[in-house]
Amino acid sequence: MKRTLFYDYIIVGTGPAGAVIAKLLSDQKKTSVLLLEAGENNDKDIPISHSTFAPELEEQFFPKYFWQGEGTPQAGVDDRTFEWTTGRLFGGGSSINGEQYVRYTSAVFKEWEELLGPLWSPARVIRRFKQLENYNGKTTNPNARGYNGRIDIRQAPVRPTAMAKKLVSAIERATGFPEIVDYNNPRTPLGPFTRWQLYQNPNGRRVSSSTAFLSSDIVSPGGRGVGGRRLRLLSNSTVLRVLFSGKEAKGVEFLREGKCVKAYARKNVIISAGINSAQILMLSGIGPYHILKQAGITPIFNNPNVGKSLRNHTLNFAVFSANPNDKALPASDPNSLYTGGAFLPEPSGTNPRRRAVQLVGIGSEENRLSLALIYLRPLSRGSIKIQNKDPLKIVLADEGFLDNPSDMEAVKNIYKEYVRKIAAELAAIDSSYQLISPTIDIIDDDSKLEAFIKSNFDHNHHQQSSLRMAPLNKGGVVDRRGYVHGVKKLMVADASIIPFTVDGNTSAASFLIGYTIARQLIMHKRRLQRHRKFKKIRYLFENEEE
């Protein structure tokens, strides 16, 4: 007789949010959890564990670790197409990203709080970040950092190179912002710095949601929970859809070893599939009515907001010649990955205290210094649609890059106001450093600069907000605790529910979302237990014989 799979919770995806939720819920030893992952455990593979491979991984040099797909042509950048992909392995995107740990700032926290209430206030969010992180680095505000969490954060390198120091000095002179020690200190969100904070343990190995929250003290190699926890982790399990009874989520159907398997949840199904979460909702009957009907899917709940508010940061580059005697990274620490950087405000001068631009120094062996230019506050919006009801078919992902004209103006201003001045100061510090792409004559010519930006534009995998956390009448798909509007017992927890664009990399926000939602579930359970206990005491008291 075939065994029916029943658990308290079913979680889809082992990325930053899913892994955190699985660990925290299974800490409650009476709670049973099924965690499903489409990929395998590749934590010990050299390209995954050795941080020096991180830049190559982002360029899909190792496609076996990724979901493979391509987005639709982008009108804002001359109809170019970009990969639509993320990690398909334990740890999800945290196992293949560039390892930069960037908390979003209090200005973003306040936006979240105004929309969603005190659960997402700056003070509460900072406390949760502290619970998550084990910070190994310098700071001028020790009380803002955590030192006992499961996520190792290394500040690297210990001794920055001459190239990094020259770049940071040039940024400091060009922008007027002094060098900062800790960009994740809420008091110092702006300025240049020589040392990045990376998801790495002290020896420089990658730290992912898998190594931090699904390690051998949590899950055995066979996928069973350790230490009495009722956790089951199944690899090579691709979720096809959520199962419903009416409007109540009952479980999931997933593909494993060529067979369709069904598993059932007594309490909640939690989708933490990253860029695939919107697809799973639509395949399950939650989304825009006309898209579902065209795909041959019976609607469970008509929500036109599903897949509608997709956002991503922009990414461009400036390239400099460099002094051949300057090394990008210390020979003793190739895992440090980056050659200085900065967080800066809008180059136009509006909102001078708000983070809007991220600069990342990237050296090379060809005596070059590349500066990645990331605009963190774009207004362009994209969308995700399913092509049909085939769950293995890639979605129609249109990221809408530079669709809003103000984004092009912002990127142009980064070159005009920041790159131009940084180039001048860098050359004054060391004449070996000359701007070679784009040249100054391109920056000075508006039409040439626009053409350069479009041809130079790249993709940075900071997708967010396709299942926005907001009230239904304000473009929301989930509420402030992650529950999907219009149905019961279904939640989403990952970067897709970010309500306002984060001003940094998305992995830190994903860890925070997972931690927040898990804690809310645990606290709700405890409140119910106290309530039941009180009701029982009151019943006994009221029925006590006189």
Coordinates of C-alpha atoms in Angstrom, one line a residue:
M1 CA 0.0 0.0 0.0
K2 CA 1.4 3.4 -1.0
R3 CA 2.3 5.6 2.0
T4 CA 0.7 9.1 2.1
L5 CA 3.0 11.9 3.0
F6 CA 1.7 14.2 5.7
Y7 CA 3.6 17.0 7.4
D8 CA 2.7 20.1 9.5
Y9 CA 4.5 22.3 7.0
I10 CA 5.7 21.9 3.4
I11 CA 8.4 24.3 2.2
V12 CA 9.4 24.6 -1.5
G13 CA 13.0 25.7 -2.0
T14 CA 16.3 25.7 0.1
G15 CA 17.4 29.2 -0.7
P16 CA 17.9 31.8 2.0
A17 CA 14.3 32.1 3.1
G18 CA 13.3 28.4 2.8
A19 CA 16.3 27.0 4.6
V20 CA 15.9 29.4 7.5
I21 CA 12.2 28.6 7.9
A22 CA 12.9 24.8 7.7
K23 CA 15.6 25.1 10.4
L24 CA 13.6 27.3 12.8
L25 CA 10.3 25.4 12.5
S26 CA 12.0 22.0 13.0
D27 CA 13.7 23.4 16.1
Q28 CA 10.3 22.9 17.6
K29 CA 10.7 19.2 18.0
K30 CA 7.0 18.4 17.7
T31 CA 6.7 20.1 14.3
S32 CA 7.1 18.1 11.2
V33 CA 8.6 19.7 8.1
L34 CA 9.0 18.6 4.5
L35 CA 11.6 20.6 2.6
L36 CA 11.7 20.1 -1.2
E37 CA 14.6 21.1 -3.5
A38 CA 14.7 20.7 -7.3
G39 CA 18.5 20.4 -7.3
E40 CA 21.1 18.4 -5.4
N41 CA 23.5 19.0 -2.6
N42 CA 26.6 20.4 -4.2
D43 CA 28.0 22.1 -1.1
K44 CA 31.3 20.2 -1.4
D45 CA 31.8 20.8 -5.1
I46 CA 34.9 23.0 -5.6
P47 CA 33.1 25.6 -7.8
I48 CA 30.5 26.0 -5.1
S49 CA 32.6 25.9 -1.9
H50 CA 35.7 27.8 -3.2
S51 CA 34.9 31.5 -3.3
T52 CA 37.3 32.3 -6.1
F53 CA 34.8 30.7 -8.6
A54 CA 32.0 33.1 -7.6
P55 CA 32.4 35.5 -10.5
E56 CA 32.4 32.6 -13.0
L57 CA 29.4 31.1 -11.4
E58 CA 27.4 34.3 -12.0
E59 CA 28.3 34.1 -15.6
Q60 CA 26.9 30.6 -15.9
F61 CA 30.3 29.0 -16.4
F62 CA 28.8 26.0 -14.6
P63 CA 25.3 25.6 -16.0
K64 CA 24.5 22.4 -14.2
Y65 CA 23.9 24.4 -11.0
F66 CA 21.3 26.7 -12.6
W67 CA 17.8 26.7 -13.8
Q68 CA 18.3 27.5 -17.5
G69 CA 16.2 30.1 -19.3
E70 CA 16.2 33.4 -21.1
G71 CA 14.1 36.5 -20.6
T72 CA 12.2 38.3 -23.3
P73 CA 13.9 40.9 -25.5
Q74 CA 14.3 44.2 -23.6
A75 CA 13.1 47.2 -25.6
G76 CA 14.9 49.6 -23.3
V77 CA 18.3 48.1 -24.3
D78 CA 17.9 47.6 -28.0
D79 CA 16.0 44.3 -27.7
R80 CA 18.8 42.5 -26.1
T81 CA 18.0 39.3 -24.0
F82 CA 19.4 38.2 -20.7
E83 CA 19.4 35.0 -18.8
W84 CA 16.4 34.2 -16.6
T85 CA 18.0 31.9 -14.1
T86 CA 18.9 31.2 -10.5
G87 CA 20.5 28.4 -8.5
R88 CA 19.1 24.9 -8.9
L89 CA 20.9 23.2 -6.0
F90 CA 20.9 23.3 -2.2
G91 CA 21.1 26.9 -1.1
G92 CA 19.5 28.2 -4.3
G93 CA 20.9 31.6 -5.3
S94 CA 23.0 31.9 -2.1
S95 CA 25.1 29.0 -3.5
I96 CA 26.0 30.7 -6.8
N97 CA 25.9 34.5 -6.1
G98 CA 28.7 37.0 -5.8
E99 CA 28.8 36.6 -1.9
Q100 CA 28.2 40.3 -1.1
Y101 CA 26.4 40.7 2.2
V102 CA 24.5 44.0 2.1
R103 CA 21.7 44.9 4.5
Y104 CA 19.2 47.3 3.1
T105 CA 19.1 50.7 4.9
S106 CA 16.8 52.3 7.5
A107 CA 15.3 54.4 4.7
V108 CA 13.9 51.3 3.1
F109 CA 12.9 49.8 6.4
K110 CA 10.7 52.9 7.0
E111 CA 9.0 52.5 3.7
W112 CA 8.2 48.9 4.6
E113 CA 7.0 49.9 8.0
E114 CA 4.7 52.6 6.6
L115 CA 3.0 50.1 4.3
L116 CA 3.1 47.0 6.4
G117 CA 3.2 48.1 10.1
P118 CA 5.6 47.7 13.0
L119 CA 6.6 44.1 12.2
W120 CA 9.0 45.6 9.6
S121 CA 10.2 48.6 11.5
P122 CA 13.9 49.6 11.4
A123 CA 14.5 48.7 15.1
R124 CA 12.9 45.2 14.7
V125 CA 14.6 44.5 11.4
I126 CA 18.1 45.3 12.8
R127 CA 17.5 43.0 15.8
R128 CA 16.7 40.2 13.4
F129 CA 19.8 40.8 11.2
K130 CA 21.8 40.6 14.4
Q131 CA 20.3 37.3 15.3
L132 CA 21.2 35.9 11.9
E133 CA 24.8 37.1 11.5
N134 CA 28.1 36.1 12.9
Y135 CA 30.2 39.1 11.9
N136 CA 33.9 38.8 11.6
G137 CA 35.2 42.3 10.9
K138 CA 35.6 45.9 12.1
T139 CA 32.8 48.4 12.9
T140 CA 32.4 51.7 14.6
N141 CA 29.0 50.5 16.0
P142 CA 29.4 47.1 17.6
N143 CA 25.8 47.2 19.0
A144 CA 24.4 47.2 15.4
R145 CA 26.1 43.9 14.5
G146 CA 25.5 40.3 15.4
Y147 CA 28.2 37.8 16.6
N148 CA 26.4 34.6 17.4
G149 CA 24.2 33.8 14.4
R150 CA 24.6 31.0 11.9
I151 CA 25.6 33.1 8.9
D152 CA 29.4 33.8 8.9
I153 CA 30.2 37.2 7.5
R154 CA 33.9 37.9 6.7
Q155 CA 35.2 41.4 6.1
A156 CA 37.9 41.1 3.4
P157 CA 40.7 41.5 2.7
V158 CA 42.5 42.2 6.0
R159 CA 45.1 44.2 4.1
P160 CA 43.6 45.9 1.1
T161 CA 45.8 46.3 -2.0
A162 CA 47.3 49.5 -3.4
M163 CA 44.7 49.3 -6.2
A164 CA 41.8 49.3 -3.8
K165 CA 43.3 52.1 -1.7
K166 CA 43.8 54.3 -4.8
L167 CA 40.2 53.7 -6.0
V168 CA 38.7 54.5 -2.6
S169 CA 40.8 57.6 -2.3
A170 CA 39.7 58.7 -5.7
I171 CA 36.0 58.1 -4.8
E172 CA 36.4 60.0 -1.6
R173 CA 37.9 63.0 -3.4
A174 CA 35.4 62.9 -6.2
T175 CA 32.2 62.6 -4.1
G176 CA 33.1 64.3 -0.8
F177 CA 32.1 61.2 1.1
P178 CA 34.8 60.0 3.6
E179 CA 35.9 56.4 3.7
I180 CA 33.7 54.2 5.9
V181 CA 34.6 51.1 7.9
D182 CA 31.2 49.3 7.9
Y183 CA 28.6 50.0 5.3
N184 CA 26.1 47.8 7.2
N185 CA 26.3 50.1 10.2
P186 CA 23.0 52.0 10.0
R187 CA 24.9 55.2 10.9
T188 CA 27.3 54.9 7.9
P189 CA 25.3 53.7 4.8
L190 CA 27.1 56.0 2.4
G191 CA 30.8 56.3 1.4
P192 CA 33.7 54.4 -0.1
F193 CA 35.4 51.4 1.5
T194 CA 38.3 49.1 0.9
R195 CA 36.8 46.0 2.5
W196 CA 33.6 44.2 1.4
Q197 CA 31.5 42.0 3.7
L198 CA 31.2 38.5 2.2
Y199 CA 29.2 35.4 2.9
Q200 CA 32.3 33.5 3.9
N201 CA 33.7 31.7 7.0
P202 CA 37.1 32.8 8.3
N203 CA 39.0 30.7 5.9
G204 CA 37.2 32.2 2.9
R205 CA 34.9 29.3 1.9
R206 CA 31.4 30.2 0.7
V207 CA 28.6 30.4 3.3
S208 CA 25.1 29.7 1.8
S209 CA 21.7 29.0 3.3
S210 CA 22.5 25.3 2.9
T211 CA 25.9 25.4 4.8
A212 CA 24.4 27.6 7.5
F213 CA 21.0 26.2 8.1
L214 CA 21.0 22.7 6.5
S215 CA 24.4 21.6 7.8
S216 CA 25.2 18.2 9.3
D217 CA 23.9 19.2 12.7
I218 CA 20.5 19.9 11.2
V219 CA 20.1 17.3 8.4
S220 CA 21.8 14.0 7.8
P221 CA 23.3 13.1 4.4
G222 CA 20.1 11.0 3.8
G223 CA 17.9 14.0 4.3
R224 CA 16.6 13.2 7.8
G225 CA 16.5 15.7 10.6
V226 CA 19.2 15.4 13.3
G227 CA 18.8 15.6 17.0
G228 CA 15.2 14.6 17.2
R229 CA 13.9 17.2 14.7
R230 CA 11.1 16.0 12.4
L231 CA 12.6 17.4 9.2
R232 CA 12.7 15.6 5.8
L233 CA 14.7 17.1 3.0
L234 CA 14.1 15.7 -0.5
S235 CA 16.4 16.6 -3.4
N236 CA 15.6 16.3 -7.1
S237 CA 12.0 17.2 -6.3
T238 CA 10.5 19.8 -8.7
V239 CA 7.2 21.2 -7.4
L240 CA 4.6 21.3 -10.1
R241 CA 1.7 23.0 -8.3
V242 CA -0.1 23.6 -5.0
L243 CA -3.0 21.3 -4.2
F244 CA -6.2 22.9 -3.1
S245 CA -9.5 21.9 -1.5
G246 CA -11.7 24.9 -2.4
K247 CA -9.6 27.9 -1.5
E248 CA -7.5 26.1 1.2
A249 CA -4.0 24.8 0.3
K250 CA -3.7 21.1 1.2
G251 CA -0.3 20.2 -0.2
V252 CA 1.9 20.0 -3.3
E253 CA 2.4 17.8 -6.3
F254 CA 6.1 17.4 -7.3
L255 CA 8.2 15.4 -9.8
R256 CA 10.8 13.1 -8.3
E257 CA 12.7 10.4 -10.2
G258 CA 10.2 10.6 -13.1
K259 CA 7.2 10.1 -10.9
C260 CA 4.5 12.6 -9.7
V261 CA 4.3 12.5 -5.9
K262 CA 1.7 14.3 -3.7
A263 CA 2.5 15.5 -0.1
Y264 CA 0.0 17.1 2.3
A265 CA 0.4 19.9 4.9
R266 CA -1.7 20.0 8.0
K267 CA -0.8 23.7 8.6
N268 CA 0.8 25.7 5.8
V269 CA 2.5 25.3 2.4
I270 CA 5.3 27.8 2.1
I271 CA 6.7 28.7 -1.4
S272 CA 10.3 29.9 -1.3
A273 CA 11.3 29.2 -4.9
G274 CA 12.7 32.7 -5.8
I275 CA 12.1 33.6 -9.4
N276 CA 10.0 30.5 -9.8
S277 CA 7.5 31.4 -7.0
A278 CA 5.2 33.4 -9.3
Q279 CA 5.1 30.5 -11.8
I280 CA 4.1 28.1 -9.1
L281 CA 1.3 30.3 -7.9
M282 CA -0.1 30.8 -11.5
L283 CA 0.2 27.0 -12.2
S284 CA -1.8 26.5 -9.0
G285 CA -4.6 28.8 -10.1
I286 CA -3.6 32.1 -8.4
G287 CA -3.0 35.0 -10.8
P288 CA -4.5 37.2 -13.5
Y289 CA -7.7 35.5 -14.6
H290 CA -7.1 36.0 -18.4
I291 CA -3.6 34.6 -18.2
L292 CA -4.8 31.5 -16.3
K293 CA -7.7 30.9 -18.7
Q294 CA -5.5 31.2 -21.7
A295 CA -3.1 28.7 -20.2
G296 CA -6.0 26.2 -19.5
I297 CA -5.8 26.6 -15.7
T298 CA -8.9 26.7 -13.5
P299 CA -8.6 29.9 -11.4
I300 CA -8.6 29.5 -7.7
F301 CA -8.3 33.2 -7.0
N302 CA -8.1 36.0 -9.5
N303 CA -5.3 38.4 -8.5
P304 CA -4.0 40.6 -11.4
N305 CA -1.0 41.5 -9.2
V306 CA 0.7 38.1 -9.5
G307 CA 3.9 38.6 -11.5
K308 CA 3.1 42.2 -12.2
S309 CA 5.6 44.3 -10.2
L310 CA 8.9 42.6 -11.1
R311 CA 11.9 44.8 -10.3
N312 CA 15.7 44.6 -10.8
H313 CA 18.7 46.9 -10.3
T314 CA 20.6 48.2 -13.4
L315 CA 24.2 47.1 -14.1
N316 CA 26.8 48.9 -16.2
F317 CA 30.6 49.2 -16.2
A318 CA 33.4 51.6 -16.5
V319 CA 36.9 50.3 -17.2
F320 CA 40.3 51.8 -16.4
S321 CA 43.8 51.0 -17.2
A322 CA 45.9 50.2 -14.1
N323 CA 49.4 50.3 -12.8
P324 CA 51.0 46.9 -13.7
N325 CA 52.6 46.9 -10.3
D326 CA 49.2 47.1 -8.5
K327 CA 47.4 43.8 -7.8
A328 CA 43.7 43.7 -7.5
L329 CA 43.6 41.2 -4.7
P330 CA 46.2 40.2 -2.1
A331 CA 48.2 37.1 -3.2
S332 CA 47.4 35.7 0.3
D333 CA 43.7 36.2 0.0
P334 CA 42.2 35.6 -3.5
N335 CA 38.8 34.9 -1.8
S336 CA 38.4 38.6 -1.0
L337 CA 37.0 38.9 -4.6
Y338 CA 36.6 42.7 -4.9
T339 CA 38.8 45.7 -5.1
G340 CA 37.1 48.3 -3.0
G341 CA 33.7 49.9 -3.5
A342 CA 31.2 52.5 -2.4
F343 CA 27.6 53.3 -1.7
L344 CA 26.5 56.7 -2.9
P345 CA 23.3 58.8 -3.2
E346 CA 21.6 60.0 -6.4
P347 CA 24.2 61.7 -8.5
S348 CA 21.7 64.4 -9.4
G349 CA 21.8 65.6 -5.8
T350 CA 18.3 64.7 -4.9
N351 CA 18.0 62.8 -1.6
P352 CA 21.7 63.3 -0.7
R353 CA 21.4 61.1 2.4
R354 CA 19.8 58.1 0.7
R355 CA 21.7 55.2 -0.8
A356 CA 21.0 54.9 -4.6
V357 CA 24.3 53.8 -6.3
Q358 CA 26.5 50.8 -5.6
L359 CA 30.1 50.8 -7.0
V360 CA 32.1 47.5 -7.1
G361 CA 35.8 47.4 -7.9
I362 CA 36.8 44.4 -9.9
G363 CA 40.4 43.9 -10.9
S364 CA 41.8 41.6 -13.7
E365 CA 45.1 40.1 -14.8
E366 CA 45.2 42.4 -17.8
N367 CA 46.2 45.5 -15.8
R368 CA 42.6 46.7 -15.8
L369 CA 40.3 47.9 -13.1
S370 CA 36.6 47.6 -13.8
L371 CA 34.0 49.5 -11.8
A372 CA 30.5 47.9 -11.7
L373 CA 27.9 50.6 -11.6
I374 CA 24.6 49.5 -10.0
Y375 CA 21.6 51.9 -9.8
L376 CA 19.6 50.8 -6.8
R377 CA 16.4 52.8 -7.2
P378 CA 15.0 52.2 -10.7
L379 CA 11.4 53.0 -11.5
S380 CA 11.1 50.5 -14.4
R381 CA 8.8 47.5 -13.7
G382 CA 8.6 44.2 -15.4
S383 CA 6.3 41.2 -15.4
I384 CA 6.2 37.4 -15.3
K385 CA 3.7 35.3 -17.3
I386 CA 3.3 31.6 -17.9
Q387 CA 3.2 30.4 -21.5
N388 CA 0.9 27.4 -20.8
K389 CA 0.1 25.0 -18.0
D390 CA 3.3 22.9 -18.6
P391 CA 5.2 23.4 -15.2
L392 CA 8.5 22.7 -16.9
K393 CA 8.1 25.4 -19.5
I394 CA 10.1 28.6 -19.0
V395 CA 8.0 31.7 -18.1
L396 CA 7.8 34.8 -20.2
A397 CA 9.9 37.1 -18.0
D398 CA 10.1 40.7 -19.1
E399 CA 12.3 42.7 -16.7
G400 CA 11.5 46.0 -18.3
F401 CA 15.1 47.3 -18.1
L402 CA 15.2 51.1 -18.6
D403 CA 11.6 51.2 -19.7
N404 CA 11.1 54.3 -17.5
P405 CA 13.1 57.2 -19.0
S406 CA 14.2 58.4 -15.6
D407 CA 16.3 55.2 -15.1
M408 CA 18.3 56.0 -18.2
E409 CA 18.8 59.6 -16.9
A410 CA 20.0 58.2 -13.6
V411 CA 22.5 55.8 -15.2
K412 CA 23.8 58.6 -17.4
N413 CA 24.3 60.8 -14.4
I414 CA 26.3 58.1 -12.7
Y415 CA 28.8 58.4 -15.6
K416 CA 28.6 62.2 -15.8
E417 CA 28.8 63.0 -12.1
Y418 CA 30.6 60.0 -10.6
V419 CA 32.7 58.2 -13.2
R420 CA 34.1 61.3 -14.8
K421 CA 35.2 62.8 -11.5
I422 CA 36.5 59.5 -10.1
A423 CA 38.6 59.1 -13.3
A424 CA 40.1 62.5 -12.9
E425 CA 41.0 61.9 -9.3
L426 CA 42.3 58.4 -9.9
A427 CA 44.6 59.8 -12.7
A428 CA 45.8 62.5 -10.4
I429 CA 46.7 59.9 -7.8
D430 CA 48.4 57.6 -10.3
S431 CA 48.7 58.5 -14.0
S432 CA 48.7 54.8 -14.9
Y433 CA 44.9 54.8 -14.2
Q434 CA 43.1 56.2 -17.3
L435 CA 39.5 55.8 -18.2
I436 CA 39.3 53.6 -21.4
S437 CA 35.6 52.6 -21.5
P438 CA 33.6 54.7 -22.0
T439 CA 36.0 57.5 -23.1
I440 CA 35.3 61.0 -21.9
D441 CA 34.1 62.1 -25.3
I442 CA 31.3 59.5 -25.1
I443 CA 30.3 60.7 -21.6
D444 CA 30.2 64.3 -23.0
D445 CA 27.9 63.3 -25.9
D446 CA 24.4 62.4 -24.7
S447 CA 23.4 60.2 -27.6
K448 CA 26.7 58.4 -27.6
L449 CA 26.4 57.8 -23.9
E450 CA 22.9 56.4 -24.2
A451 CA 24.1 54.0 -26.9
F452 CA 27.0 52.9 -24.8
I453 CA 24.8 52.3 -21.8
K454 CA 22.5 50.1 -23.8
S455 CA 25.3 48.0 -25.4
N456 CA 27.2 47.8 -22.1
F457 CA 24.1 46.9 -20.0
D458 CA 24.3 43.7 -18.0
H459 CA 22.2 41.5 -15.7
N460 CA 22.8 41.2 -12.0
H461 CA 20.1 38.7 -10.8
H462 CA 18.6 41.1 -8.2
Q463 CA 15.0 40.1 -9.2
Q464 CA 12.4 41.1 -6.6
S465 CA 8.8 42.1 -6.0
S466 CA 6.9 39.9 -8.5
L467 CA 4.7 38.7 -5.6
R468 CA 4.7 42.0 -3.7
M469 CA 4.0 42.0 0.1
A470 CA 1.2 44.7 0.4
P471 CA -2.5 45.0 0.8
L472 CA -4.5 43.5 -2.1
N473 CA -5.8 47.0 -3.1
K474 CA -2.2 48.3 -3.2
G475 CA -0.8 45.8 -5.6
G476 CA -0.2 43.0 -3.1
V477 CA 0.0 39.3 -3.5
V478 CA 0.8 38.4 0.1
D479 CA 0.1 40.2 3.4
R480 CA 2.7 41.4 5.9
R481 CA 3.2 37.9 7.3
G482 CA 3.6 36.2 3.9
Y483 CA 0.1 34.7 3.6
V484 CA -1.3 34.7 0.0
H485 CA -4.3 36.9 -0.5
G486 CA -7.6 35.2 -1.3
V487 CA -6.7 31.7 -0.1
K488 CA -5.9 29.9 3.1
K489 CA -2.8 28.1 4.4
L490 CA -0.5 29.2 1.6
M491 CA 2.5 31.5 2.1
V492 CA 5.3 32.9 0.0
A493 CA 8.7 33.8 1.6
D494 CA 11.6 35.0 -0.6
A495 CA 12.8 38.1 -2.5
S496 CA 9.7 38.0 -4.7
I497 CA 7.6 39.5 -1.9
I498 CA 9.9 42.5 -1.3
P499 CA 7.4 45.5 -1.3
F500 CA 9.9 48.3 -2.1
T501 CA 13.2 47.8 -4.0
V502 CA 16.0 47.1 -1.6
D503 CA 19.1 49.4 -1.8
G504 CA 21.6 46.5 -2.0
N505 CA 22.0 42.9 -2.9
T506 CA 18.8 40.8 -2.3
S507 CA 20.2 37.8 -0.4
A508 CA 20.3 39.6 3.0
A509 CA 16.7 40.6 2.5
S510 CA 15.7 37.0 1.7
F511 CA 17.4 35.7 4.8
L512 CA 15.5 38.4 6.9
I513 CA 12.2 37.6 5.3
G514 CA 12.6 33.9 6.0
Y515 CA 13.6 34.5 9.6
T516 CA 10.7 37.0 10.2
I517 CA 8.1 34.7 8.8
A518 CA 9.4 31.7 10.7
R519 CA 9.4 33.6 14.0
Q520 CA 5.8 34.7 13.3
L521 CA 4.7 31.1 12.8
I522 CA 6.4 30.0 16.0
M523 CA 4.9 32.8 18.0
H524 CA 1.5 32.2 16.7
K525 CA 1.7 28.6 17.7
R526 CA 2.8 29.5 21.2
R527 CA -0.1 32.0 21.5
L528 CA -2.6 29.3 20.5
Q529 CA -1.1 26.9 23.0
R530 CA -1.5 29.5 25.8
H531 CA -5.0 30.3 24.7
R532 CA -6.0 26.6 24.7
K533 CA -4.4 26.2 28.2
F534 CA -6.3 29.2 29.5
K535 CA -9.6 27.9 28.0
K536 CA -9.1 24.6 29.7
I537 CA -8.3 26.2 33.1
R538 CA -11.3 28.4 32.8
Y539 CA -13.5 25.4 31.9
L540 CA -12.3 23.4 34.9
F541 CA -12.8 26.4 37.2
E542 CA -16.3 27.2 35.9
N543 CA -17.3 23.5 36.2
E544 CA -15.7 22.8 39.6
E545 CA -18.2 21.3 42.0
E546 CA -19.3 23.5 44.9

